Tab-separated table of C-alpha atoms and ligand atoms in Angstrom:
chain	number	residue	atom	x	y	z
A	689	UNK	CA	-13.593	19.213	29.147
A	690	UNK	CA	-12.346	21.430	31.918
A	691	UNK	CA	-8.498	22.141	31.662
A	692	UNK	CA	-8.165	22.094	36.355
A	693	UNK	CA	-9.031	18.189	35.609
A	694	UNK	CA	-6.915	17.418	31.933
A	695	UNK	CA	-4.111	16.154	31.246
A	696	UNK	CA	-2.703	18.968	28.627
A	697	UNK	CA	1.145	19.093	29.695
A	698	UNK	CA	2.086	22.336	28.116
A	699	UNK	CA	5.980	23.216	27.844
A	700	UNK	CA	7.015	26.463	28.365
A	701	UNK	CA	10.280	26.398	26.704
A	702	UNK	CA	10.892	25.355	23.439
A	703	UNK	CA	11.873	21.382	23.191
A	704	UNK	CA	15.972	21.921	21.622
A	705	UNK	CA	15.700	18.666	20.114
A	706	UNK	CA	12.817	19.841	17.465
A	707	UNK	CA	14.050	20.964	14.273
A	708	UNK	CA	10.955	21.741	12.338
A	709	UNK	CA	8.058	24.066	13.770
A	710	UNK	CA	5.423	20.944	13.653
A	711	UNK	CA	7.649	18.641	15.816
A	712	UNK	CA	8.262	21.763	18.482
A	713	UNK	CA	4.742	22.719	18.215
A	714	UNK	CA	3.465	18.728	19.025
A	715	UNK	CA	5.970	18.579	22.056
A	716	UNK	CA	5.005	22.122	23.331
A	717	UNK	CA	1.292	20.991	23.395
A	718	UNK	CA	1.898	18.128	25.266
A	719	UNK	CA	0.200	16.259	21.892
A	720	UNK	CA	2.928	13.293	21.953
A	721	UNK	CA	5.883	11.958	23.643
A	722	UNK	CA	8.872	10.222	22.382
A	723	UNK	CA	9.659	6.802	24.161
A	724	UNK	CA	12.560	5.504	22.687
A	725	UNK	CA	14.093	6.490	19.444
A	726	UNK	CA	11.212	7.097	16.519
A	727	UNK	CA	8.282	5.792	18.878
A	728	UNK	CA	5.879	7.857	20.003
A	729	UNK	CA	3.158	8.035	22.968
A	730	UNK	CA	0.026	10.190	21.792
A	731	UNK	CA	-1.149	11.926	24.904
A	732	UNK	CA	-4.590	13.119	25.143
A	733	UNK	CA	-4.867	16.098	23.042
A	734	UNK	CA	-2.641	14.618	20.212
A	735	UNK	CA	-5.129	11.483	20.517
A	736	UNK	CA	-7.997	13.678	19.516
A	737	UNK	CA	-6.735	14.738	16.543
A	738	UNK	CA	-5.271	11.331	15.378
A	739	UNK	CA	-8.688	10.283	15.939
A	740	UNK	CA	-10.550	13.086	13.735
A	741	UNK	CA	-7.938	12.512	11.421
A	742	UNK	CA	-8.919	8.637	10.913
A	743	UNK	CA	-12.341	9.302	11.254
A	744	UNK	CA	-12.368	11.361	7.891
A	745	UNK	CA	-10.156	8.973	6.575
A	746	UNK	CA	-12.687	5.808	7.524
A	747	UNK	CA	-15.347	8.220	5.995
A	748	UNK	CA	-13.753	8.313	2.632
A	749	UNK	CA	-12.467	5.170	2.395
A	750	UNK	CA	-15.991	3.655	3.032
A	751	UNK	CA	-17.569	6.038	0.565
A	752	UNK	CA	-15.461	4.769	-2.101
A	753	UNK	CA	-16.714	1.213	-1.258
A	754	UNK	CA	-13.309	-0.144	0.883
A	755	UNK	CA	-14.306	-2.294	3.734
A	756	UNK	CA	-12.529	-1.806	6.816
A	757	UNK	CA	-11.016	-4.833	9.077
A	758	UNK	CA	-8.419	-5.114	11.290
A	759	UNK	CA	-5.550	-7.682	10.625
A	760	UNK	CA	-2.439	-7.366	13.762
A	761	UNK	CA	0.693	-6.127	14.340
A	762	UNK	CA	2.936	-9.520	14.767
A	763	UNK	CA	3.163	-11.680	11.675
A	764	UNK	CA	4.524	-14.634	10.982
A	765	UNK	CA	7.787	-14.699	8.936
A	766	UNK	CA	6.298	-17.503	7.036
A	767	UNK	CA	3.560	-15.661	4.935
A	768	UNK	CA	6.913	-13.078	3.901
A	769	UNK	CA	8.939	-16.263	3.200
A	770	UNK	CA	5.946	-17.427	0.371
A	771	UNK	CA	6.255	-14.013	-1.526
A	772	UNK	CA	10.024	-13.807	-1.231
A	773	UNK	CA	10.150	-10.618	0.663
A	774	UNK	CA	11.224	-12.026	4.101
A	775	UNK	CA	14.576	-12.095	2.753
A	776	UNK	CA	14.222	-9.253	0.700
A	777	UNK	CA	12.820	-6.396	2.720
A	778	UNK	CA	16.460	-5.937	4.822
A	779	UNK	CA	17.128	-4.193	8.028
A	780	UNK	CA	13.834	-1.913	8.058
A	781	UNK	CA	11.929	-5.235	9.325
A	782	UNK	CA	11.762	-5.748	12.999
A	783	UNK	CA	12.298	-9.187	13.242
A	784	UNK	CA	11.225	-11.019	16.298
A	785	UNK	CA	11.273	-15.242	17.910
A	786	UNK	CA	8.106	-15.706	19.532
A	787	UNK	CA	9.000	-18.776	23.297
A	788	UNK	CA	9.119	-21.677	20.142
A	789	UNK	CA	11.828	-19.887	18.363
A	790	UNK	CA	9.522	-19.030	15.921
A	791	UNK	CA	10.048	-16.162	13.365
A	792	UNK	CA	8.080	-13.224	13.872
A	793	UNK	CA	8.073	-9.919	12.695
A	794	UNK	CA	6.365	-6.820	13.529
A	795	UNK	CA	4.625	-5.618	10.352
A	796	UNK	CA	5.947	-2.975	7.726
A	797	UNK	CA	2.963	-2.937	5.675
A	798	UNK	CA	0.314	-5.977	5.130
A	799	UNK	CA	0.322	-7.095	1.304
A	800	UNK	CA	1.090	-10.920	2.418
A	801	UNK	CA	-1.376	-11.151	5.018
A	802	UNK	CA	-4.271	-9.592	3.396
A	803	UNK	CA	-3.315	-11.962	0.279
A	804	UNK	CA	-3.606	-14.833	2.393
A	805	UNK	CA	-6.898	-13.558	3.926
A	806	UNK	CA	-8.524	-13.241	0.438
A	807	UNK	CA	-7.282	-16.779	-0.454
A	808	UNK	CA	-8.749	-18.577	2.144
A	809	UNK	CA	-12.277	-17.031	1.551
A	810	UNK	CA	-13.082	-15.817	-2.176
A	811	UNK	CA	-12.850	-18.409	-4.910
A	812	UNK	CA	-15.215	-16.684	-7.193
A	813	UNK	CA	-15.084	-13.468	-9.346
A	814	UNK	CA	-18.752	-12.883	-8.172
A	815	UNK	CA	-17.300	-11.948	-5.176
A	816	UNK	CA	-14.884	-8.647	-7.052
A	817	UNK	CA	-14.409	-6.332	-6.435
A	818	UNK	CA	-13.079	-6.294	-2.677
A	819	UNK	CA	-11.491	-3.611	-1.046
A	820	UNK	CA	-9.854	-4.377	2.048
A	821	UNK	CA	-8.393	-1.927	4.786
A	822	UNK	CA	-7.184	-1.070	8.057
A	823	UNK	CA	-5.594	1.589	10.258
A	824	UNK	CA	-3.067	0.039	12.191
A	825	UNK	CA	0.572	0.448	13.372
A	826	UNK	CA	3.309	-0.333	11.347
A	827	UNK	CA	6.743	-0.565	12.272
A	828	UNK	CA	9.961	0.186	9.692
A	829	UNK	CA	13.523	0.705	11.195
A	830	UNK	CA	14.124	3.912	9.839
A	831	UNK	CA	17.763	4.442	9.785
A	832	UNK	CA	17.168	8.369	10.311
A	833	UNK	CA	13.521	8.834	12.129
A	834	UNK	CA	13.164	12.294	12.485
A	835	UNK	CA	10.664	15.363	13.099
A	836	UNK	CA	8.947	13.658	15.548
A	837	UNK	CA	6.117	11.689	14.241
A	838	UNK	CA	6.734	12.766	10.502
A	839	UNK	CA	8.928	10.057	10.237
A	840	UNK	CA	9.200	7.898	13.160
A	841	UNK	CA	9.680	4.072	13.332
A	842	UNK	CA	6.315	3.028	14.860
A	843	UNK	CA	3.665	4.589	12.844
A	844	UNK	CA	-0.016	4.379	11.895
A	845	UNK	CA	-0.658	3.909	8.503
A	846	UNK	CA	-4.330	3.363	6.585
A	847	UNK	CA	-3.926	0.541	3.953
A	848	UNK	CA	-6.261	-0.635	1.885
A	849	UNK	CA	-5.791	-3.454	-0.820
A	850	UNK	CA	-7.956	-3.913	-3.758
A	851	UNK	CA	-8.606	-7.228	-5.548
A	852	UNK	CA	-9.795	-7.635	-9.029
A	853	UNK	CA	-10.512	-10.203	-12.018
A	854	UNK	CA	-8.425	-8.235	-14.363
A	855	UNK	CA	-6.407	-5.156	-15.003
A	856	UNK	CA	-9.079	-2.835	-16.376
A	857	UNK	CA	-11.606	-3.528	-13.284
A	858	UNK	CA	-8.325	-3.121	-11.281
A	859	UNK	CA	-7.734	0.472	-12.853
A	860	UNK	CA	-11.085	1.201	-11.957
A	861	UNK	CA	-10.331	0.454	-8.181
A	862	UNK	CA	-7.240	2.503	-8.615
A	863	UNK	CA	-9.435	5.805	-9.824
A	864	UNK	CA	-11.746	5.330	-7.076
A	865	UNK	CA	-8.973	5.236	-4.069
A	866	UNK	CA	-7.348	8.219	-6.287
A	867	UNK	CA	-10.820	10.480	-6.080
A	868	UNK	CA	-10.915	9.046	-2.397
A	869	UNK	CA	-7.794	10.599	-1.741
A	870	UNK	CA	-8.355	14.097	-3.237
A	871	UNK	CA	-11.307	14.309	-1.030
A	872	UNK	CA	-9.379	13.027	2.275
A	873	UNK	CA	-6.926	15.508	1.959
A	874	UNK	CA	-9.031	18.102	0.910
A	875	UNK	CA	-11.385	17.607	4.012
A	876	UNK	CA	-8.355	17.603	6.545
A	877	UNK	CA	-7.492	20.996	5.112
A	878	UNK	CA	-4.733	20.402	2.698
A	879	UNK	CA	-3.876	20.461	-0.927
A	880	UNK	CA	-2.230	17.380	-1.833
A	881	UNK	CA	-0.704	16.911	-5.334
A	882	UNK	CA	-0.953	13.405	-6.992
A	883	UNK	CA	2.814	13.141	-8.513
A	884	UNK	CA	3.913	9.990	-10.673
A	885	UNK	CA	5.916	7.397	-8.564
A	886	UNK	CA	8.163	4.818	-9.677
A	887	UNK	CA	6.609	1.449	-10.740
A	888	UNK	CA	9.878	-0.365	-10.932
A	889	UNK	CA	9.018	-3.974	-12.629
A	890	UNK	CA	5.612	-3.220	-12.610
A	891	UNK	CA	5.397	-0.575	-14.936
A	892	UNK	CA	2.782	1.514	-16.261
A	893	UNK	CA	1.481	5.037	-14.798
A	894	UNK	CA	-0.519	3.637	-11.573
A	895	UNK	CA	1.606	4.662	-9.023
A	896	UNK	CA	0.911	8.305	-7.560
A	897	UNK	CA	2.646	9.659	-4.132
A	898	UNK	CA	0.128	12.384	-2.823
A	899	UNK	CA	2.603	15.401	-1.837
A	900	UNK	CA	1.311	18.419	0.117
A	901	UNK	CA	3.715	21.491	0.006
A	902	UNK	CA	5.885	22.437	2.093
A	903	UNK	CA	9.078	24.214	2.832
A	904	UNK	CA	10.305	21.297	5.510
A	905	UNK	CA	8.984	18.668	3.088
A	906	UNK	CA	11.944	15.960	2.905
A	907	UNK	CA	10.791	15.607	-0.964
A	908	UNK	CA	12.054	17.683	-4.199
A	909	UNK	CA	8.664	18.541	-6.372
A	910	UNK	CA	8.283	19.874	-9.499
A	911	UNK	CA	4.473	20.656	-10.916
A	912	UNK	CA	1.910	22.905	-12.396
A	913	UNK	CA	0.331	25.702	-10.734
A	914	UNK	CA	-2.836	24.606	-12.387
A	915	UNK	CA	-3.307	21.947	-9.415
A	916	UNK	CA	-4.355	24.989	-6.862
A	917	UNK	CA	-7.591	25.477	-8.841
A	918	UNK	CA	-8.499	22.128	-9.706
A	919	UNK	CA	-11.900	20.819	-8.174
A	920	UNK	CA	-12.248	18.275	-5.524
A	921	UNK	CA	-14.575	15.616	-6.371
A	922	UNK	CA	-17.898	16.211	-4.603
A	923	UNK	CA	-19.595	14.440	-1.666
A	924	UNK	CA	-22.257	12.906	-4.369
A	925	UNK	CA	-19.512	11.671	-6.610
A	926	UNK	CA	-20.391	8.025	-7.731
A	927	UNK	CA	-17.402	5.825	-7.117
A	928	UNK	CA	-19.040	3.328	-8.960
A	929	UNK	CA	-19.312	5.560	-12.753
A	930	UNK	CA	-16.352	3.753	-14.697
A	931	UNK	CA	-16.197	6.843	-16.528
A	932	UNK	CA	-16.756	9.292	-14.145
A	933	UNK	CA	-13.572	7.726	-12.058
A	934	UNK	CA	-11.233	7.474	-14.907
A	935	UNK	CA	-12.553	11.621	-16.272
A	936	UNK	CA	-11.049	12.277	-13.051
A	937	UNK	CA	-8.097	10.679	-13.072
A	938	UNK	CA	-7.367	12.180	-16.516
A	939	UNK	CA	-7.922	15.331	-15.163
A	940	UNK	CA	-5.488	15.525	-12.178
A	941	UNK	CA	-2.770	13.991	-13.911
A	942	UNK	CA	-3.040	16.234	-17.065
A	943	UNK	CA	-0.966	18.412	-15.871
A	944	UNK	CA	2.953	17.908	-15.468
A	945	UNK	CA	3.870	16.738	-11.157
A	946	UNK	CA	6.515	14.884	-10.582
A	947	UNK	CA	9.171	13.927	-7.466
A	948	UNK	CA	12.886	14.647	-8.119
A	949	UNK	CA	13.236	10.413	-8.682
A	950	UNK	CA	10.509	10.778	-11.547
A	951	UNK	CA	11.509	14.537	-12.744
A	952	UNK	CA	11.907	14.743	-16.556
A	953	UNK	CA	13.470	18.397	-16.649
A	954	UNK	CA	12.520	18.742	-20.312
A	955	UNK	CA	8.884	18.242	-19.952
A	956	UNK	CA	9.013	20.499	-17.011
A	957	UNK	CA	11.076	23.263	-18.730
A	958	UNK	CA	8.455	23.064	-21.628
A	959	UNK	CA	5.783	24.662	-18.866
A	960	UNK	CA	5.525	28.716	-19.064
A	961	UNK	CA	7.756	30.241	-16.153
A	962	UNK	CA	4.874	31.279	-14.108
A	963	UNK	CA	3.352	28.341	-13.990
A	964	UNK	CA	6.195	26.283	-12.876
A	965	UNK	CA	6.076	25.211	-9.000
A	966	UNK	CA	9.742	23.870	-7.610
A	967	UNK	CA	9.159	23.262	-3.924
A	968	UNK	CA	9.766	20.922	-1.440
A	969	UNK	CA	6.895	18.458	-0.273
A	970	UNK	CA	5.506	15.605	2.358
A	971	UNK	CA	4.733	12.320	1.096
A	972	UNK	CA	0.905	12.097	3.035
A	973	UNK	CA	-0.051	9.212	0.690
A	974	UNK	CA	0.762	6.534	-1.839
A	975	UNK	CA	-1.079	4.384	-3.997
A	976	UNK	CA	0.139	1.387	-6.570
A	977	UNK	CA	-1.572	-1.059	-8.787
A	978	UNK	CA	0.942	-3.964	-8.840
A	979	UNK	CA	-0.648	-6.387	-10.402
A	980	UNK	CA	-0.171	-10.341	-9.455
A	981	UNK	CA	2.984	-9.373	-7.589
A	982	UNK	CA	1.693	-11.433	-4.585
A	983	UNK	CA	-1.305	-12.999	-5.707
A	984	UNK	CA	1.158	-15.094	-7.925
A	985	UNK	CA	3.560	-16.568	-5.055
A	986	UNK	CA	0.823	-16.942	-2.827
A	987	UNK	CA	-1.562	-18.689	-5.272
A	988	UNK	CA	-4.650	-16.194	-4.589
A	989	UNK	CA	-7.077	-17.192	-7.721
A	990	UNK	CA	-10.544	-16.617	-8.506
A	991	UNK	CA	-12.936	-18.762	-10.814
A	992	UNK	CA	-13.444	-16.301	-13.680
A	993	UNK	CA	-16.803	-16.192	-16.153
A	994	UNK	CA	-15.130	-18.356	-18.583
A	995	UNK	CA	-14.787	-21.242	-15.609
A	996	UNK	CA	-11.302	-20.698	-15.585
A	997	UNK	CA	-8.578	-19.668	-12.625
A	998	UNK	CA	-7.249	-16.373	-12.859
A	999	UNK	CA	-4.830	-14.922	-10.538
A	1000	UNK	CA	-6.037	-11.683	-9.138
A	1001	UNK	CA	-4.647	-8.093	-9.755
A	1002	UNK	CA	-3.944	-6.173	-6.737
A	1003	UNK	CA	-3.115	-2.655	-5.585
A	1004	UNK	CA	-2.441	-0.969	-2.218
A	1005	UNK	CA	-3.162	2.426	-1.061
A	1006	UNK	CA	-1.223	3.937	1.800
A	1007	UNK	CA	-2.189	6.958	4.053
A	1008	UNK	CA	-0.387	8.017	7.176
A	1009	UNK	CA	-2.272	9.745	9.739
A	1010	UNK	CA	0.807	9.983	12.394
A	1011	UNK	CA	2.060	11.750	9.606
A	1012	UNK	CA	-0.490	13.861	8.829
A	1013	UNK	CA	-1.104	15.371	11.960
A	1014	UNK	CA	2.616	17.262	11.915
A	1015	UNK	CA	1.772	17.739	8.463
A	1016	UNK	CA	-1.362	19.658	8.854
A	1017	UNK	CA	0.671	21.964	11.240
A	1018	UNK	CA	3.517	22.345	9.145
A	1019	UNK	CA	0.497	23.992	6.254
A	1020	UNK	CA	-1.192	25.783	9.245
A	1021	UNK	CA	0.409	27.542	12.018
A	1022	UNK	CA	1.826	31.238	13.210
A	1023	UNK	CA	4.433	32.305	15.427
A	1024	UNK	CA	2.116	31.922	18.255
A	1025	UNK	CA	1.160	28.141	17.341
A	1026	UNK	CA	-1.271	26.036	15.660
A	1027	UNK	CA	-4.024	27.060	13.720
A	1028	UNK	CA	-6.675	23.710	13.166
A	1029	UNK	CA	-8.590	23.114	10.636
A	1030	UNK	CA	-12.251	22.912	11.913
A	1031	UNK	CA	-12.006	19.402	10.947
A	1032	UNK	CA	-9.485	17.718	13.083
A	1033	UNK	CA	-9.031	20.611	15.724
A	1034	UNK	CA	-9.091	18.904	19.176
A	1035	UNK	CA	-11.500	21.043	20.385
A	1036	UNK	CA	-14.343	23.120	18.178
A	1037	UNK	CA	-14.137	25.703	21.098
A	1038	UNK	CA	-12.373	26.801	23.751
A	1039	UNK	CA	-13.862	28.989	27.116
A	1040	UNK	CA	-11.770	30.894	28.845
A	1041	UNK	CA	-12.898	32.166	32.040
A	1042	UNK	CA	-10.905	35.172	32.923
A	1043	UNK	CA	-11.762	35.062	36.631
A	1044	UNK	CA	-13.092	31.980	38.138
A	1045	UNK	CA	-14.302	32.730	40.924
A	1046	UNK	CA	-16.168	35.943	40.038
A	1047	UNK	CA	-19.666	35.278	40.053
A	1048	UNK	CA	-20.893	36.388	36.575
A	1049	UNK	CA	-17.599	34.382	34.958
A	1050	UNK	CA	-18.395	31.508	36.413
A	1051	UNK	CA	-22.117	31.739	35.576
A	1052	UNK	CA	-21.671	32.625	32.002
A	1053	UNK	CA	-18.565	29.904	31.587
A	1054	UNK	CA	-20.588	27.538	32.857
A	1055	UNK	CA	-23.199	27.977	30.904
A	1056	UNK	CA	-21.520	28.498	27.843
A	1057	UNK	CA	-19.599	24.468	28.865
A	1058	UNK	CA	-22.978	23.235	29.596
A	1059	UNK	CA	-24.974	24.640	26.037
A	1060	UNK	CA	-22.331	23.841	23.521
A	1061	UNK	CA	-21.330	20.505	25.228
A	1062	UNK	CA	-25.119	19.844	25.033
A	1063	UNK	CA	-25.071	20.718	21.322
A	1064	UNK	CA	-22.664	18.421	20.406
A	1065	UNK	CA	-19.274	20.525	20.431
A	1066	UNK	CA	-16.096	19.642	21.673
A	1067	UNK	CA	-15.584	21.834	24.501
A	1068	UNK	CA	-12.312	23.096	26.259
A	1069	UNK	CA	-13.182	24.828	29.338
A	1070	UNK	CA	-10.057	26.815	30.878
A	1071	UNK	CA	-11.220	27.346	34.446
A	1072	UNK	CA	-7.854	27.223	35.658
A	1073	UNK	CA	-6.214	29.671	37.858
A	1074	UNK	CA	-3.745	30.733	35.668
A	1075	UNK	CA	-2.830	33.993	34.726
A	1076	UNK	CA	-4.471	35.897	31.513
A	1077	UNK	CA	-1.716	35.843	29.495
A	1078	UNK	CA	-1.002	32.229	29.857
A	1079	UNK	CA	-4.212	31.382	29.243
A	1080	UNK	CA	-4.621	33.567	26.197
A	1081	UNK	CA	-0.804	31.841	25.044
A	1082	UNK	CA	-2.470	28.932	25.579
A	1083	UNK	CA	-5.336	29.049	23.965
A	1084	UNK	CA	-3.363	30.471	21.034
A	1085	UNK	CA	-0.509	27.372	21.256
A	1086	UNK	CA	-3.240	24.580	20.768
A	1087	UNK	CA	-4.893	26.521	18.196
A	1088	UNK	CA	-8.442	25.649	18.610
A	1089	UNK	CA	-10.536	27.585	16.213
A	1090	UNK	CA	-12.828	29.725	17.987
A	1091	UNK	CA	-11.995	31.068	21.497
A	1092	UNK	CA	-14.961	32.415	23.903
A	1093	UNK	CA	-13.254	35.188	26.782
A	1094	UNK	CA	-15.617	35.727	29.986
A	1095	UNK	CA	-13.274	38.523	31.389
A	1096	UNK	CA	-15.455	40.051	34.857
A	1097	UNK	CA	-16.563	43.591	33.542
A	1098	UNK	CA	-18.518	42.333	30.533
A	1099	UNK	CA	-19.646	39.457	32.105
A	1100	UNK	CA	-21.528	41.939	34.460
A	1101	UNK	CA	-23.488	42.910	31.972
A	1102	UNK	CA	-24.026	39.300	29.986
A	1103	UNK	CA	-21.426	40.020	27.495
A	1104	UNK	CA	-18.650	37.704	26.132
A	1105	UNK	CA	-15.335	38.305	23.421
A	1106	UNK	CA	-15.446	36.096	20.685
A	1107	UNK	CA	-12.175	35.651	19.045
A	1108	UNK	CA	-11.140	33.667	16.169
A	1109	UNK	CA	-7.669	32.160	15.971
A	1110	UNK	CA	-7.020	32.272	12.377
A	1111	UNK	CA	-7.762	35.765	11.756
A	1112	UNK	CA	-7.508	36.766	15.383
A	1113	UNK	CA	-10.920	39.025	14.801
A	1114	UNK	CA	-12.131	39.776	18.072
A	1115	UNK	CA	-15.730	40.665	19.170
A	1116	UNK	CA	-18.016	41.716	22.117
A	1117	UNK	CA	-21.360	40.057	21.895
A	1118	UNK	CA	-24.420	39.239	24.331
A	1119	UNK	CA	-23.613	35.524	25.655
A	1120	UNK	CA	-26.791	34.548	23.498
A	1121	UNK	CA	-25.580	36.060	20.456
A	1122	UNK	CA	-21.799	33.563	20.856
A	1123	UNK	CA	-24.052	30.488	21.269
A	1124	UNK	CA	-25.610	31.160	18.051
A	1125	UNK	CA	-22.625	31.734	16.291
A	1126	UNK	CA	-21.024	28.884	17.557
A	1127	UNK	CA	-24.006	26.301	16.822
A	1128	UNK	CA	-26.139	28.289	14.408
B	2414	ATP	P1	8.492	7.565	2.341
B	2414	ATP	O1	9.143	7.730	1.313
B	2414	ATP	O2	8.600	8.662	3.231
B	2414	ATP	O3	9.646	6.409	3.791
B	2414	ATP	P2	7.232	4.970	1.762
B	2414	ATP	O4	7.469	5.443	0.498
B	2414	ATP	O5	8.307	4.282	2.280
B	2414	ATP	O6	7.443	6.674	3.067
B	2414	ATP	P3	5.066	3.790	1.842
B	2414	ATP	O7	5.493	2.465	2.069
B	2414	ATP	O8	4.329	4.575	0.701
B	2414	ATP	O9	5.636	5.011	2.659
B	2414	ATP	O10	3.380	4.183	2.784
B	2414	ATP	C1	2.520	4.982	2.723
B	2414	ATP	C2	2.043	5.876	3.770
B	2414	ATP	O11	2.742	5.688	5.081
B	2414	ATP	C3	3.393	7.021	3.149
B	2414	ATP	O12	2.824	7.885	2.336
B	2414	ATP	C4	3.551	8.095	4.404
B	2414	ATP	O13	2.597	8.859	4.978
B	2414	ATP	C5	3.349	7.105	5.441
B	2414	ATP	N1	4.494	6.499	6.181
B	2414	ATP	C6	5.673	5.604	5.533
B	2414	ATP	N2	6.576	5.827	6.501
B	2414	ATP	C7	6.186	6.284	7.610
B	2414	ATP	C8	7.447	6.805	8.453
B	2414	ATP	N3	8.325	6.177	8.876
B	2414	ATP	N4	6.614	8.057	9.650
B	2414	ATP	C9	5.077	8.273	9.274
B	2414	ATP	N5	4.616	7.764	8.328
B	2414	ATP	C10	4.886	7.120	7.372
B	2415	MG	MG1	5.560	5.443	-0.740
């Protein structure tokens, strides 16, 4: 992408409305624009990051055996009347009428709709287990939308829904999502801690919020420090291995971790002082086993091996991609701007041409741009006439992991400077060495 032809509206001033660093940086770098309260457009730079986050979520959902579909944002009120939630949901639900005066709503979640899909097609235990997910916009008329896309009214959610014959199988489905979440957040460069969450009338211990630690987080969290060193399940993890999945769950729930809602002060105080972690956190995911809560009122049953009808046991598993993007920024930035983990960076590398019009600068820059692009890298080429200082500041601000600086003096002898955004380390090398460094 040539910056001169791109749409990346960088703001010079810090936007006044932004209270936290991720919101400020997302506005300054032109990643998002608020269209009305808590409703955002994702501008090109932001869209690139969001797509990369979604791609990782998708890969890990698929790896764990979940199957993607796409359900609509608008839902008929009828389904929600069946489950009893139409009345119960309250003011967070945006209720709409179509031209025939039929009550509709903008989905805040999809349990009812996915249960309807399930009951329409699946009649036998032989088709279980099943886990269906989508990545789709939700609307919740939050009383206090704030911090940009961290808590917005319209937001993206990956929501998966598992269906099993009985509780035992449903627990395995739960454990698979648990492990998939550990992998997902790790690949996003985050250390997320699963914390026991309220299960309400369902009971049991199968509800976890995945929380990343950040000073600006809205949740108060208490945990054991050991989480920092726990191993993440590897790529070769066998998600069909029931005992293996259970072992991962057991390990990751073996030490204390809770949000303030579930906090047990006595249990926390029993942890040695130096291992106690009391901090603030951001909820980036939430998984929940809820048994027959929806299958019962909505009649989602399958024939079991015993020939009898069984209500299916369900769980739901949410991740918020549009919250994850600011969460990653909260976890990874410095005074000059964002520092993207490589896995979600909008571009892999930025080529900074210090003097467009200079024969050597243009030749080397164009060569880098073409060669790296052909090697499958996402390259931003700063070919603008901006001052050097502006170019450096922009590159740091948008947080691309590697910068290649092409200045007239070194270009004349075939050399460029490579700067690593995270460490600030700079090194002068030949064009070939720079290409090898990035593609090697
Ligand atoms: P919160 O407690 O933060 O309001 P929640 O518990 O209502 O969230 P869930 O219903 O568990 O949210 O939704 C699953 C995921 O969707 C959350 O873990 C979060 O990542 C994301 N999410 C929920 N509400 C919002 C929002 N208003 N803006 C952005 N992301 C959200
Ligand atoms: Mg939640």
